[in-house]
Amino acid sequence: HDELDVRIKQRTAELRETNDALRAEAVERTHAEAALHLQSAALTATANAVVITDRDGSIVWVNPAFIGLTGYSVAEAVGKNPRDLVKSGKEERAVYQNLWETILAGRVWHGELINRRKDGSLYSEEQTITPVREVNGEITHFIAIKMDLAERKRAEAALRESEERYRLFFENNPLPMWLHDLDTLR
């Protein structure tokens, strides 16, 4: 009878230990799933276009900002190479060669490109492409962050135009002029 009680207590202890381990694993899994959900939500919500490709350059995922920037739907983009969708032909071949050499070597590429939307219109973008590695260091994917430069280009053009008008105004005015600080009158 005592031997049976000992076995029951040992088995109960083993079951408690297993149960505790399963609970800990469930908590860990819940935290991991929450982290993955947050990462996915962040990539989806970001204002800049995000494209994830496999090592060969085929698109495996795009966010809504990519759809808004290019006009291509998820179904039209996934499985395609970005060059088949957005390459404008305005860049030298050497630009793309440098891009691929850089990312295949495991380094981050950063630059500006002129690309084409689905409707054929061109746009400038600043792009950063980062290699994604497995635990063993092998590059398996690339993630590209694309920022539309249209607003920046408009602002830069407006600033140049304003500076030119200001310069011409002072250079071509026949009357004497000076500038002074309203606070100090200097």
Short mmCIF file of C-alpha atoms in Angstrom, two decimals:
data_model
loop_
_atom_site.label_atom_id
_atom_site.label_comp_id
_atom_site.label_asym_id
_atom_site.label_seq_id
_atom_site.Cartn_x
_atom_site.Cartn_y
_atom_site.Cartn_z
CA HIS A 1 0.00 0.00 0.00
CA ASP A 2 2.83 2.42 0.86
CA GLU A 3 4.59 1.63 -2.41
CA LEU A 4 1.42 2.55 -4.33
CA ASP A 5 1.17 5.87 -2.45
CA VAL A 6 4.79 6.67 -3.32
CA ARG A 7 4.21 5.90 -7.01
CA ILE A 8 1.05 8.01 -7.04
CA LYS A 9 2.90 10.95 -5.44
CA GLN A 10 5.79 10.61 -7.92
CA ARG A 11 3.42 10.44 -10.88
CA THR A 12 1.40 13.40 -9.55
CA ALA A 13 4.63 15.40 -9.17
CA GLU A 14 5.67 14.47 -12.72
CA LEU A 15 2.26 15.50 -14.06
CA ARG A 16 2.42 18.83 -12.19
CA GLU A 17 5.89 19.48 -13.60
CA THR A 18 4.71 18.65 -17.12
CA ASN A 19 1.61 20.80 -16.66
CA ASP A 20 3.73 23.74 -15.43
CA ALA A 21 6.06 23.35 -18.41
CA LEU A 22 3.07 23.31 -20.79
CA ARG A 23 1.64 26.44 -19.16
CA ALA A 24 5.01 28.22 -19.47
CA GLU A 25 5.22 27.16 -23.11
CA ALA A 26 1.68 28.43 -23.75
CA VAL A 27 2.53 31.80 -22.17
CA GLU A 28 5.73 32.01 -24.22
CA ARG A 29 3.81 31.13 -27.39
CA THR A 30 1.18 33.78 -26.61
CA HIS A 31 3.92 36.41 -26.19
CA ALA A 32 5.59 35.32 -29.43
CA GLU A 33 2.28 35.47 -31.32
CA ALA A 34 1.60 38.95 -29.90
CA ALA A 35 5.06 40.11 -31.01
CA LEU A 36 4.51 38.69 -34.52
CA HIS A 37 1.10 40.36 -34.70
CA LEU A 38 2.63 43.70 -33.66
CA GLN A 39 5.41 43.38 -36.26
CA SER A 40 2.91 42.50 -38.97
CA ALA A 41 0.60 45.35 -37.99
CA ALA A 42 3.52 47.81 -37.98
CA LEU A 43 4.68 46.79 -41.47
CA THR A 44 1.12 46.99 -42.75
CA ALA A 45 0.46 50.39 -41.16
CA THR A 46 3.71 52.16 -42.07
CA ALA A 47 3.33 55.21 -44.30
CA ASN A 48 6.19 54.18 -46.59
CA ALA A 49 5.82 51.42 -49.15
CA VAL A 50 7.29 48.10 -47.99
CA VAL A 51 8.12 45.23 -50.33
CA ILE A 52 9.51 41.86 -49.25
CA THR A 53 11.06 39.70 -51.96
CA ASP A 54 12.70 36.31 -51.95
CA ARG A 55 16.40 36.02 -52.77
CA ASP A 56 15.63 35.90 -56.51
CA GLY A 57 13.64 39.13 -56.34
CA SER A 58 10.09 37.73 -56.56
CA ILE A 59 7.67 39.70 -54.41
CA VAL A 60 6.24 37.72 -51.49
CA TRP A 61 4.54 40.60 -49.61
CA VAL A 62 3.62 44.27 -50.06
CA ASN A 63 1.90 46.69 -47.70
CA PRO A 64 -1.02 49.02 -48.51
CA ALA A 65 1.36 51.98 -48.99
CA PHE A 66 2.99 50.10 -51.89
CA ILE A 67 -0.45 49.67 -53.46
CA GLY A 68 -1.13 53.39 -53.02
CA LEU A 69 2.26 54.40 -54.44
CA THR A 70 2.31 52.13 -57.48
CA GLY A 71 -1.34 51.38 -58.23
CA TYR A 72 -0.71 47.62 -58.29
CA SER A 73 -2.89 45.35 -56.16
CA VAL A 74 -1.48 42.65 -53.90
CA ALA A 75 -2.58 40.00 -56.42
CA GLU A 76 -0.82 41.85 -59.26
CA ALA A 77 2.39 42.27 -57.26
CA VAL A 78 2.94 38.98 -55.42
CA GLY A 79 5.01 36.55 -57.46
CA LYS A 80 6.32 39.26 -59.78
CA ASN A 81 9.73 40.88 -59.82
CA PRO A 82 9.59 44.62 -59.03
CA ARG A 83 11.48 45.36 -62.26
CA ASP A 84 8.54 43.91 -64.21
CA LEU A 85 6.14 46.22 -62.40
CA VAL A 86 7.85 49.52 -61.67
CA LYS A 87 11.12 49.75 -63.63
CA SER A 88 10.93 52.94 -65.69
CA GLY A 89 13.94 52.52 -67.95
CA LYS A 90 15.23 55.90 -66.75
CA GLU A 91 18.10 54.46 -64.71
CA GLU A 92 21.44 53.24 -66.01
CA ARG A 93 22.00 49.48 -65.97
CA ALA A 94 24.96 50.12 -63.65
CA VAL A 95 22.57 51.39 -60.94
CA TYR A 96 20.76 48.05 -60.82
CA GLN A 97 24.01 46.12 -61.08
CA ASN A 98 25.37 48.02 -58.05
CA LEU A 99 22.10 47.48 -56.18
CA TRP A 100 22.22 43.69 -56.68
CA GLU A 101 25.93 43.40 -55.96
CA THR A 102 25.43 45.31 -52.71
CA ILE A 103 22.47 43.35 -51.37
CA LEU A 104 23.75 39.94 -52.48
CA ALA A 105 26.96 40.75 -50.58
CA GLY A 106 24.80 41.19 -47.48
CA ARG A 107 25.01 44.99 -47.29
CA VAL A 108 22.23 47.58 -47.22
CA TRP A 109 21.63 49.50 -50.47
CA HIS A 110 20.28 53.04 -50.34
CA GLY A 111 19.49 55.28 -53.29
CA GLU A 112 17.01 57.18 -55.39
CA LEU A 113 15.23 55.68 -58.39
CA ILE A 114 12.74 56.89 -60.94
CA ASN A 115 10.01 54.27 -61.18
CA ARG A 116 6.75 53.80 -63.07
CA ARG A 117 3.24 53.39 -61.68
CA LYS A 118 0.67 51.01 -63.14
CA ASP A 119 -0.88 53.95 -65.03
CA GLY A 120 2.52 54.67 -66.66
CA SER A 121 3.26 57.87 -64.73
CA LEU A 122 6.76 58.26 -63.33
CA TYR A 123 7.70 58.98 -59.73
CA SER A 124 10.92 59.44 -57.79
CA GLU A 125 11.49 57.34 -54.73
CA GLU A 126 14.14 57.00 -52.08
CA GLN A 127 14.69 53.33 -51.38
CA THR A 128 16.53 51.27 -48.80
CA ILE A 129 16.92 47.54 -49.39
CA THR A 130 18.08 45.35 -46.53
CA PRO A 131 19.04 41.67 -46.78
CA VAL A 132 17.15 39.34 -44.40
CA ARG A 133 19.20 36.44 -43.07
CA GLU A 134 18.44 33.07 -41.54
CA VAL A 135 20.07 32.09 -38.24
CA ASN A 136 22.91 30.45 -40.21
CA GLY A 137 23.62 33.77 -41.98
CA GLU A 138 22.19 32.77 -45.36
CA ILE A 139 20.34 35.59 -47.16
CA THR A 140 16.80 34.42 -47.89
CA HIS A 141 14.83 37.61 -48.51
CA PHE A 142 15.15 41.34 -49.06
CA ILE A 143 13.01 44.07 -47.56
CA ALA A 144 12.68 47.35 -49.43
CA ILE A 145 11.38 50.52 -47.83
CA LYS A 146 10.27 53.03 -50.47
CA MET A 147 9.53 56.70 -49.85
CA ASP A 148 7.79 58.77 -52.52
CA LEU A 149 9.91 61.87 -53.16
CA ALA A 150 7.23 63.86 -55.02
CA GLU A 151 6.49 66.20 -52.12
CA ARG A 152 10.17 66.75 -51.35
CA LYS A 153 10.93 67.42 -55.04
CA ARG A 154 8.04 69.93 -55.21
CA ALA A 155 9.29 71.69 -52.07
CA GLU A 156 12.87 71.81 -53.37
CA ALA A 157 11.68 73.26 -56.71
CA ALA A 158 9.53 75.85 -54.93
CA LEU A 159 12.47 76.85 -52.73
CA ARG A 160 14.80 77.22 -55.73
CA GLU A 161 12.19 79.31 -57.53
CA SER A 162 11.65 81.51 -54.46
CA GLU A 163 15.40 82.00 -54.00
CA GLU A 164 15.77 82.92 -57.67
CA ARG A 165 12.93 85.48 -57.47
CA TYR A 166 14.46 86.95 -54.30
CA ARG A 167 17.92 87.16 -55.92
CA LEU A 168 16.55 88.76 -59.09
CA PHE A 169 14.50 91.22 -57.08
CA PHE A 170 17.58 92.54 -55.28
CA GLU A 171 19.95 92.40 -58.24
CA ASN A 172 17.60 94.16 -60.67
CA ASN A 173 16.09 96.81 -58.38
CA PRO A 174 17.50 100.26 -59.35
CA LEU A 175 16.74 101.74 -55.92
CA PRO A 176 19.07 101.41 -52.94
CA MET A 177 17.98 98.66 -50.53
CA TRP A 178 19.16 97.16 -47.31
CA LEU A 179 18.05 94.49 -44.91
CA HIS A 180 17.74 95.00 -41.19
CA ASP A 181 16.73 93.01 -38.16
CA LEU A 182 13.39 94.26 -36.82
CA ASP A 183 14.37 93.53 -33.21
CA THR A 184 17.81 95.20 -33.17
CA LEU A 185 17.43 97.48 -36.21
CA ARG A 186 20.89 96.37 -37.33
#
